[in-house]
Amino acid sequence: GEVMIKGPQVMKGYWNKPEETAGQIKGDWLLTGDIAIMDEDGYFFIVDRKKDMINVSGFKVYPRELEDVLFEHEAIESAAVIGLPNPDIPGSEKVKAYIVLKDGYKESEEMEAEIKEFCRQTVAVYKVPKFIEFRKELPETLVGKVLRKDLKEIEARRRGEEV
């Protein structure tokens, strides 16, 4: 579930932003936006960000989980996963993976099929990317974190939406 924290060190809210504060502060609790699991020893592990979760017909897909699987494929240098609106099911999304291949591997329909089959061997069928786009590079921050927000904006522009 979502990590919530409480204590004297927690902020009281955002300066002059009551709407944002209302979305993040519930009573004395701060909703961090991080999704975590707790192991049998009581340790918490951050799984992903709530805002990045993909809803596939009511099933939750956490991009980082699928990206971890993709990174295990021998041909993949880098990967990022986002959700695209599913026009057939309002409120639902389809999984799209952006893949950067290692040197020596070629973008092809065969490679796309191989990557999807590789995912099918590890994750539930609804988590397997519906779409794969090969790229030379992914948008990143200065410290190398993939900017999923930029990928979502690219897709929105492709659909003719204002960004």
mmCIF file of C-alpha atoms in Angstrom:
data_model
loop_
_atom_site.group_PDB
_atom_site.id
_atom_site.type_symbol
_atom_site.label_atom_id
_atom_site.label_comp_id
_atom_site.label_asym_id
_atom_site.label_seq_id
_atom_site.Cartn_x
_atom_site.Cartn_y
_atom_site.Cartn_z
ATOM 1 C CA GLY A 1 0.000 0.000 0.000
ATOM 2 C CA GLU A 2 0.904 3.658 0.085
ATOM 3 C CA VAL A 3 3.472 4.743 2.656
ATOM 4 C CA MET A 4 2.066 7.254 5.147
ATOM 5 C CA ILE A 5 4.174 8.988 7.780
ATOM 6 C CA LYS A 6 3.353 10.942 10.914
ATOM 7 C CA GLY A 7 5.447 12.857 13.415
ATOM 8 C CA PRO A 8 6.811 16.255 14.436
ATOM 9 C CA GLN A 9 9.255 16.287 11.505
ATOM 10 C CA VAL A 10 6.491 16.002 8.891
ATOM 11 C CA MET A 11 5.581 19.166 7.001
ATOM 12 C CA LYS A 12 2.309 20.936 7.702
ATOM 13 C CA GLY A 13 1.625 21.576 4.033
ATOM 14 C CA TYR A 14 2.750 23.285 0.844
ATOM 15 C CA TRP A 15 3.286 27.040 1.003
ATOM 16 C CA ASN A 16 0.243 28.819 -0.483
ATOM 17 C CA LYS A 17 -1.011 25.612 -2.143
ATOM 18 C CA PRO A 18 -4.035 24.429 -0.149
ATOM 19 C CA GLU A 19 -5.290 22.081 -2.906
ATOM 20 C CA GLU A 20 -1.983 20.221 -3.082
ATOM 21 C CA THR A 21 -1.798 20.106 0.710
ATOM 22 C CA ALA A 22 -5.295 18.613 0.914
ATOM 23 C CA GLY A 23 -4.210 15.866 -1.481
ATOM 24 C CA GLN A 24 -1.097 14.968 0.506
ATOM 25 C CA ILE A 25 -2.060 15.561 4.153
ATOM 26 C CA LYS A 26 -4.848 13.531 5.778
ATOM 27 C CA GLY A 27 -5.232 14.560 9.402
ATOM 28 C CA ASP A 28 -1.736 14.246 10.871
ATOM 29 C CA TRP A 29 -0.591 11.832 8.140
ATOM 30 C CA LEU A 30 1.514 12.648 5.075
ATOM 31 C CA LEU A 31 0.763 10.494 2.036
ATOM 32 C CA THR A 32 4.182 10.042 0.419
ATOM 33 C CA GLY A 33 3.015 8.717 -2.939
ATOM 34 C CA ASP A 34 5.352 5.729 -2.508
ATOM 35 C CA ILE A 35 3.949 2.210 -2.803
ATOM 36 C CA ALA A 36 5.658 -0.312 -0.535
ATOM 37 C CA ILE A 37 5.453 -3.894 0.652
ATOM 38 C CA MET A 38 6.411 -5.217 4.066
ATOM 39 C CA ASP A 39 8.325 -8.473 4.366
ATOM 40 C CA GLU A 40 7.846 -11.111 7.074
ATOM 41 C CA ASP A 41 10.484 -9.382 9.247
ATOM 42 C CA GLY A 42 8.646 -6.060 9.180
ATOM 43 C CA TYR A 43 10.984 -4.314 6.722
ATOM 44 C CA PHE A 44 9.433 -2.050 4.111
ATOM 45 C CA PHE A 45 10.522 -2.012 0.485
ATOM 46 C CA ILE A 46 9.497 0.738 -1.913
ATOM 47 C CA VAL A 47 7.932 -0.854 -4.999
ATOM 48 C CA ASP A 48 7.091 2.203 -7.092
ATOM 49 C CA ARG A 49 5.393 5.589 -7.106
ATOM 50 C CA LYS A 50 1.594 5.675 -6.859
ATOM 51 C CA LYS A 51 1.367 8.148 -9.750
ATOM 52 C CA ASP A 52 3.228 5.723 -12.031
ATOM 53 C CA MET A 53 0.956 2.729 -11.363
ATOM 54 C CA ILE A 54 -0.757 1.413 -14.492
ATOM 55 C CA ASN A 55 -4.390 0.260 -14.299
ATOM 56 C CA VAL A 56 -5.027 -2.600 -16.736
ATOM 57 C CA SER A 57 -8.751 -3.377 -16.475
ATOM 58 C CA GLY A 58 -8.595 -3.048 -12.691
ATOM 59 C CA PHE A 59 -5.286 -4.907 -12.297
ATOM 60 C CA LYS A 60 -2.294 -2.993 -10.947
ATOM 61 C CA VAL A 61 0.940 -2.958 -12.901
ATOM 62 C CA TYR A 62 3.939 -1.294 -11.298
ATOM 63 C CA PRO A 63 6.359 -0.101 -13.989
ATOM 64 C CA ARG A 64 9.458 -0.836 -11.938
ATOM 65 C CA GLU A 65 8.447 -4.490 -11.524
ATOM 66 C CA LEU A 66 8.168 -4.954 -15.288
ATOM 67 C CA GLU A 67 11.312 -2.911 -15.943
ATOM 68 C CA ASP A 68 13.233 -5.217 -13.593
ATOM 69 C CA VAL A 69 12.075 -8.177 -15.699
ATOM 70 C CA LEU A 70 13.025 -6.428 -18.939
ATOM 71 C CA PHE A 71 16.527 -5.656 -17.626
ATOM 72 C CA GLU A 72 17.099 -9.406 -17.269
ATOM 73 C CA HIS A 73 16.813 -9.881 -21.049
ATOM 74 C CA GLU A 74 20.264 -10.174 -22.606
ATOM 75 C CA ALA A 75 19.519 -7.705 -25.425
ATOM 76 C CA ILE A 76 18.154 -4.857 -23.304
ATOM 77 C CA GLU A 77 20.389 -1.968 -22.277
ATOM 78 C CA SER A 78 17.648 0.236 -20.836
ATOM 79 C CA ALA A 79 13.867 0.179 -20.487
ATOM 80 C CA ALA A 80 10.964 2.271 -19.271
ATOM 81 C CA VAL A 81 7.300 1.333 -18.897
ATOM 82 C CA ILE A 82 4.218 3.572 -18.905
ATOM 83 C CA GLY A 83 0.469 3.189 -19.297
ATOM 84 C CA LEU A 84 -1.428 4.437 -22.338
ATOM 85 C CA PRO A 85 -5.160 5.147 -22.267
ATOM 86 C CA ASN A 86 -7.224 2.187 -23.462
ATOM 87 C CA PRO A 87 -9.885 3.668 -25.757
ATOM 88 C CA ASP A 88 -11.963 0.481 -25.493
ATOM 89 C CA ILE A 89 -12.217 0.509 -21.674
ATOM 90 C CA PRO A 90 -12.652 3.918 -19.992
ATOM 91 C CA GLY A 91 -10.257 4.365 -17.072
ATOM 92 C CA SER A 92 -8.117 1.425 -18.173
ATOM 93 C CA GLU A 93 -4.652 1.524 -19.687
ATOM 94 C CA LYS A 94 -2.436 -0.575 -21.936
ATOM 95 C CA VAL A 95 1.195 -1.264 -21.039
ATOM 96 C CA LYS A 96 3.877 0.224 -23.279
ATOM 97 C CA ALA A 97 7.602 -0.462 -22.938
ATOM 98 C CA TYR A 98 10.345 1.704 -24.393
ATOM 99 C CA ILE A 99 13.455 -0.348 -25.056
ATOM 100 C CA VAL A 100 17.054 0.616 -25.771
ATOM 101 C CA LEU A 101 18.917 -2.379 -27.164
ATOM 102 C CA LYS A 102 22.546 -3.205 -26.465
ATOM 103 C CA ASP A 103 25.066 -2.909 -29.273
ATOM 104 C CA GLY A 104 24.871 -5.871 -31.619
ATOM 105 C CA TYR A 105 21.095 -6.323 -31.324
ATOM 106 C CA LYS A 106 18.671 -5.155 -34.006
ATOM 107 C CA GLU A 107 15.229 -3.614 -33.725
ATOM 108 C CA SER A 108 12.764 -5.961 -35.407
ATOM 109 C CA GLU A 109 9.356 -7.559 -35.108
ATOM 110 C CA GLU A 110 11.148 -10.760 -34.103
ATOM 111 C CA MET A 111 12.977 -8.969 -31.272
ATOM 112 C CA GLU A 112 9.688 -7.428 -30.115
ATOM 113 C CA ALA A 113 8.028 -10.866 -30.074
ATOM 114 C CA GLU A 114 11.007 -12.344 -28.216
ATOM 115 C CA ILE A 115 10.841 -9.647 -25.528
ATOM 116 C CA LYS A 116 7.092 -10.144 -25.057
ATOM 117 C CA GLU A 117 7.559 -13.913 -24.761
ATOM 118 C CA PHE A 118 10.379 -13.359 -22.266
ATOM 119 C CA CYS A 119 7.985 -11.277 -20.143
ATOM 120 C CA ARG A 120 5.205 -13.894 -20.417
ATOM 121 C CA GLN A 121 7.514 -16.430 -18.776
ATOM 122 C CA THR A 122 7.824 -14.248 -15.658
ATOM 123 C CA VAL A 123 4.804 -11.972 -15.200
ATOM 124 C CA ALA A 124 1.030 -12.255 -15.468
ATOM 125 C CA VAL A 125 -0.318 -11.860 -18.996
ATOM 126 C CA TYR A 126 -1.916 -8.464 -18.234
ATOM 127 C CA LYS A 127 1.544 -7.100 -17.306
ATOM 128 C CA VAL A 128 3.151 -8.072 -20.624
ATOM 129 C CA PRO A 129 3.694 -4.949 -22.756
ATOM 130 C CA LYS A 130 0.997 -4.520 -25.386
ATOM 131 C CA PHE A 131 3.292 -2.149 -27.263
ATOM 132 C CA ILE A 132 7.071 -1.956 -27.526
ATOM 133 C CA GLU A 133 8.899 1.019 -28.986
ATOM 134 C CA PHE A 134 12.606 0.754 -29.657
ATOM 135 C CA ARG A 135 14.577 3.935 -29.042
ATOM 136 C CA LYS A 136 18.208 4.990 -29.263
ATOM 137 C CA GLU A 137 17.944 6.583 -25.803
ATOM 138 C CA LEU A 138 15.443 7.381 -23.061
ATOM 139 C CA PRO A 139 14.868 10.816 -21.526
ATOM 140 C CA GLU A 140 16.755 10.961 -18.226
ATOM 141 C CA THR A 141 17.528 13.296 -15.360
ATOM 142 C CA LEU A 142 21.102 14.413 -14.754
ATOM 143 C CA VAL A 143 21.549 11.462 -12.377
ATOM 144 C CA GLY A 144 20.272 8.925 -14.920
ATOM 145 C CA LYS A 145 16.697 8.393 -13.714
ATOM 146 C CA VAL A 146 14.269 7.817 -16.600
ATOM 147 C CA LEU A 147 11.736 10.608 -17.010
ATOM 148 C CA ARG A 148 8.467 8.712 -17.437
ATOM 149 C CA LYS A 149 6.667 12.060 -17.397
ATOM 150 C CA ASP A 150 8.433 13.021 -20.640
ATOM 151 C CA LEU A 151 7.428 9.728 -22.257
ATOM 152 C CA LYS A 152 3.806 10.307 -21.207
ATOM 153 C CA GLU A 153 3.939 13.804 -22.714
ATOM 154 C CA ILE A 154 5.323 12.417 -25.989
ATOM 155 C CA GLU A 155 2.431 9.942 -26.135
ATOM 156 C CA ALA A 156 -0.124 12.654 -25.323
ATOM 157 C CA ARG A 157 1.196 14.784 -28.204
ATOM 158 C CA ARG A 158 0.972 11.756 -30.523
ATOM 159 C CA ARG A 159 -2.706 11.473 -29.566
ATOM 160 C CA GLY A 160 -3.153 15.179 -30.348
ATOM 161 C CA GLU A 161 -3.617 16.220 -26.734
ATOM 162 C CA GLU A 162 -2.384 19.486 -25.251
ATOM 163 C CA VAL A 163 0.539 19.051 -22.869
#
